[in-house]
């Protein structure tokens, strides 16, 4: 058994487009357990920590601006290989080319924006998951 936890964000575009239920439904339908969930507007500190690996990239400033513009929903999900499994449910980064059947592929839109708005974030490794859970849910860290 390799039950683990991952950090998922339903990004501001998901909240604005009223897709929270649809996305949470897919997570639960896959058999993962939602162990924590909070809606709030991200702080600059949370986003700087969360996206530290992208600092200096051309899309960094628009990324942080988009993520802070309106509320997001932070989620901790648990299950067998959920880190890899949620990345698979989410689809690849660019919503235009993400596979049909995935969250980004089915629901993601191409916006005329300097950053890709792709509805969800999911941790990409056990190390990222531990680091990101501690940022958004310090009480679980
Ligand atoms: P992912 O969210 O699939 O893990 P990432 O960690 O490489 O992708 O990038 C974080 C976010 O930054 C991504 O969800 C959308 C945005 N982004 C990534 N690459 C981009 C690019 N080339 N142009 C615009 N936005 C980008
Ligand atoms: Mg990433």
PDB file of N, CA, C and O and ligand atoms in Angstrom, residues 11 51 53-54 57 59 63 87 91-93 104 114-118 120-122 124, ligand 1:
ATOM      1  N   UNK A  11      -8.100  26.553  -9.175  1.00  0.00           N
ATOM      2  CA  UNK A  11      -7.577  27.899  -9.380  1.00  0.00           C
ATOM      3  C   UNK A  11      -8.726  28.898  -9.575  1.00  0.00           C
ATOM      4  O   UNK A  11      -9.885  28.502  -9.783  1.00  0.00           O
ATOM      5  N   UNK A  51       5.026  28.764  -5.765  1.00  0.00           N
ATOM      6  CA  UNK A  51       5.578  28.790  -7.128  1.00  0.00           C
ATOM      7  C   UNK A  51       7.054  29.194  -7.159  1.00  0.00           C
ATOM      8  O   UNK A  51       7.533  29.693  -8.187  1.00  0.00           O
ATOM      9  N   UNK A  53       9.663  27.562  -7.622  1.00  0.00           N
ATOM     10  CA  UNK A  53      10.439  26.935  -8.709  1.00  0.00           C
ATOM     11  C   UNK A  53      10.301  27.697 -10.035  1.00  0.00           C
ATOM     12  O   UNK A  53      11.114  27.507 -10.942  1.00  0.00           O
ATOM     13  N   UNK A  54       9.267  28.539 -10.154  1.00  0.00           N
ATOM     14  CA  UNK A  54       9.044  29.242 -11.424  1.00  0.00           C
ATOM     15  C   UNK A  54       9.513  30.697 -11.384  1.00  0.00           C
ATOM     16  O   UNK A  54       9.382  31.410 -12.387  1.00  0.00           O
ATOM     17  N   UNK A  57      10.851  33.059 -14.452  1.00  0.00           N
ATOM     18  CA  UNK A  57      10.339  32.677 -15.774  1.00  0.00           C
ATOM     19  C   UNK A  57       9.417  33.776 -16.297  1.00  0.00           C
ATOM     20  O   UNK A  57       8.826  34.525 -15.517  1.00  0.00           O
ATOM     21  N   UNK A  59       6.474  33.812 -17.398  1.00  0.00           N
ATOM     22  CA  UNK A  59       5.060  33.776 -17.004  1.00  0.00           C
ATOM     23  C   UNK A  59       4.873  33.898 -15.493  1.00  0.00           C
ATOM     24  O   UNK A  59       3.741  33.837 -15.013  1.00  0.00           O
ATOM     25  N   UNK A  63       1.383  34.740 -13.651  1.00  0.00           N
ATOM     26  CA  UNK A  63       0.875  33.563 -12.934  1.00  0.00           C
ATOM     27  C   UNK A  63       0.447  33.952 -11.522  1.00  0.00           C
ATOM     28  O   UNK A  63      -0.668  33.639 -11.075  1.00  0.00           O
ATOM     29  N   UNK A  87      -2.484  14.044 -11.215  1.00  0.00           N
ATOM     30  CA  UNK A  87      -1.853  14.676 -12.384  1.00  0.00           C
ATOM     31  C   UNK A  87      -2.432  14.075 -13.669  1.00  0.00           C
ATOM     32  O   UNK A  87      -2.598  14.762 -14.670  1.00  0.00           O
ATOM     33  N   UNK A  91      -4.542  16.233 -16.554  1.00  0.00           N
ATOM     34  CA  UNK A  91      -4.072  16.403 -17.932  1.00  0.00           C
ATOM     35  C   UNK A  91      -2.867  17.322 -17.998  1.00  0.00           C
ATOM     36  O   UNK A  91      -2.464  17.931 -17.001  1.00  0.00           O
ATOM     37  N   UNK A  92      -2.313  17.445 -19.190  1.00  0.00           N
ATOM     38  CA  UNK A  92      -1.084  18.227 -19.353  1.00  0.00           C
ATOM     39  C   UNK A  92      -1.351  19.725 -19.221  1.00  0.00           C
ATOM     40  O   UNK A  92      -2.511  20.175 -19.248  1.00  0.00           O
ATOM     41  N   UNK A  93      -0.279  20.498 -19.078  1.00  0.00           N
ATOM     42  CA  UNK A  93      -0.367  21.907 -18.673  1.00  0.00           C
ATOM     43  C   UNK A  93      -1.211  22.772 -19.616  1.00  0.00           C
ATOM     44  O   UNK A  93      -2.000  23.597 -19.153  1.00  0.00           O
ATOM     45  N   UNK A 104      -8.370  19.368 -17.596  1.00  0.00           N
ATOM     46  CA  UNK A 104      -7.924  20.476 -18.462  1.00  0.00           C
ATOM     47  C   UNK A 104      -8.385  20.256 -19.908  1.00  0.00           C
ATOM     48  O   UNK A 104      -8.742  21.202 -20.605  1.00  0.00           O
ATOM     49  N   UNK A 114      -1.294  36.229 -20.717  1.00  0.00           N
ATOM     50  CA  UNK A 114       0.140  35.921 -20.735  1.00  0.00           C
ATOM     51  C   UNK A 114       0.494  34.673 -19.930  1.00  0.00           C
ATOM     52  O   UNK A 114       1.651  34.269 -19.898  1.00  0.00           O
ATOM     53  N   UNK A 115      -0.500  34.072 -19.297  1.00  0.00           N
ATOM     54  CA  UNK A 115      -0.254  32.851 -18.534  1.00  0.00           C
ATOM     55  C   UNK A 115      -1.355  31.850 -18.871  1.00  0.00           C
ATOM     56  O   UNK A 115      -2.499  32.240 -19.145  1.00  0.00           O
ATOM     57  N   UNK A 116      -0.993  30.578 -18.874  1.00  0.00           N
ATOM     58  CA  UNK A 116      -1.993  29.541 -19.130  1.00  0.00           C
ATOM     59  C   UNK A 116      -2.911  29.427 -17.918  1.00  0.00           C
ATOM     60  O   UNK A 116      -2.445  29.232 -16.798  1.00  0.00           O
ATOM     61  N   UNK A 117      -4.210  29.531 -18.150  1.00  0.00           N
ATOM     62  CA  UNK A 117      -5.188  29.378 -17.073  1.00  0.00           C
ATOM     63  C   UNK A 117      -5.802  28.001 -17.260  1.00  0.00           C
ATOM     64  O   UNK A 117      -6.577  27.778 -18.187  1.00  0.00           O
ATOM     65  N   UNK A 118      -5.413  27.084 -16.390  1.00  0.00           N
ATOM     66  CA  UNK A 118      -5.714  25.671 -16.655  1.00  0.00           C
ATOM     67  C   UNK A 118      -6.435  24.982 -15.498  1.00  0.00           C
ATOM     68  O   UNK A 118      -6.319  23.773 -15.316  1.00  0.00           O
ATOM     69  N   UNK A 120      -6.584  23.846 -12.582  1.00  0.00           N
ATOM     70  CA  UNK A 120      -6.151  23.101 -11.392  1.00  0.00           C
ATOM     71  C   UNK A 120      -4.637  23.046 -11.280  1.00  0.00           C
ATOM     72  O   UNK A 120      -3.918  23.124 -12.272  1.00  0.00           O
ATOM     73  N   UNK A 121      -4.205  22.880 -10.044  1.00  0.00           N
ATOM     74  CA  UNK A 121      -2.812  22.533  -9.738  1.00  0.00           C
ATOM     75  C   UNK A 121      -2.815  21.207  -8.997  1.00  0.00           C
ATOM     76  O   UNK A 121      -3.710  20.953  -8.179  1.00  0.00           O
ATOM     77  N   UNK A 122      -1.817  20.381  -9.268  1.00  0.00           N
ATOM     78  CA  UNK A 122      -1.602  19.180  -8.465  1.00  0.00           C
ATOM     79  C   UNK A 122      -0.124  18.996  -8.208  1.00  0.00           C
ATOM     80  O   UNK A 122       0.701  19.195  -9.119  1.00  0.00           O
ATOM     81  N   UNK A 124       3.543  17.547  -7.902  1.00  0.00           N
ATOM     82  CA  UNK A 124       4.171  16.671  -8.904  1.00  0.00           C
ATOM     83  C   UNK A 124       5.080  15.598  -8.324  1.00  0.00           C
ATOM     84  O   UNK A 124       5.663  14.814  -9.087  1.00  0.00           O
TER      85      UNK A 124
HETATM   86  P1  LIG B   1       1.720  22.275 -14.095  1.00  0.00           P
HETATM   87  O1  LIG B   1       0.681  23.189 -13.479  1.00  0.00           O
HETATM   88  O2  LIG B   1       1.134  21.429 -15.197  1.00  0.00           O
HETATM   89  O3  LIG B   1       2.511  21.493 -13.088  1.00  0.00           O
HETATM   90  P2  LIG B   1       4.035  24.028 -14.335  1.00  0.00           P
HETATM   91  O4  LIG B   1       4.362  23.670 -12.929  1.00  0.00           O
HETATM   92  O5  LIG B   1       5.102  23.834 -15.356  1.00  0.00           O
HETATM   93  O6  LIG B   1       2.740  23.252 -14.850  1.00  0.00           O
HETATM   94  O7  LIG B   1       3.600  25.569 -14.412  1.00  0.00           O
HETATM   95  C1  LIG B   1       2.812  26.153 -13.408  1.00  0.00           C
HETATM   96  C2  LIG B   1       1.726  26.968 -14.049  1.00  0.00           C
HETATM   97  O8  LIG B   1       2.307  28.058 -14.790  1.00  0.00           O
HETATM   98  C3  LIG B   1       0.899  26.195 -15.094  1.00  0.00           C
HETATM   99  O9  LIG B   1      -0.140  25.467 -14.517  1.00  0.00           O
HETATM  100  C4  LIG B   1       0.440  27.287 -15.994  1.00  0.00           C
HETATM  101  C5  LIG B   1       1.593  28.266 -16.001  1.00  0.00           C
HETATM  102  N1  LIG B   1       2.516  28.026 -17.126  1.00  0.00           N
HETATM  103  C6  LIG B   1       3.415  27.004 -17.211  1.00  0.00           C
HETATM  104  N2  LIG B   1       4.133  27.082 -18.349  1.00  0.00           N
HETATM  105  C7  LIG B   1       3.666  28.175 -19.009  1.00  0.00           C
HETATM  106  C8  LIG B   1       3.988  28.797 -20.255  1.00  0.00           C
HETATM  107  N3  LIG B   1       4.942  28.317 -21.058  1.00  0.00           N
HETATM  108  N4  LIG B   1       3.296  29.914 -20.609  1.00  0.00           N
HETATM  109  C9  LIG B   1       2.335  30.417 -19.817  1.00  0.00           C
HETATM  110  N5  LIG B   1       1.992  29.889 -18.621  1.00  0.00           N
HETATM  111  C10 LIG B   1       2.634  28.791 -18.220  1.00  0.00           C
END
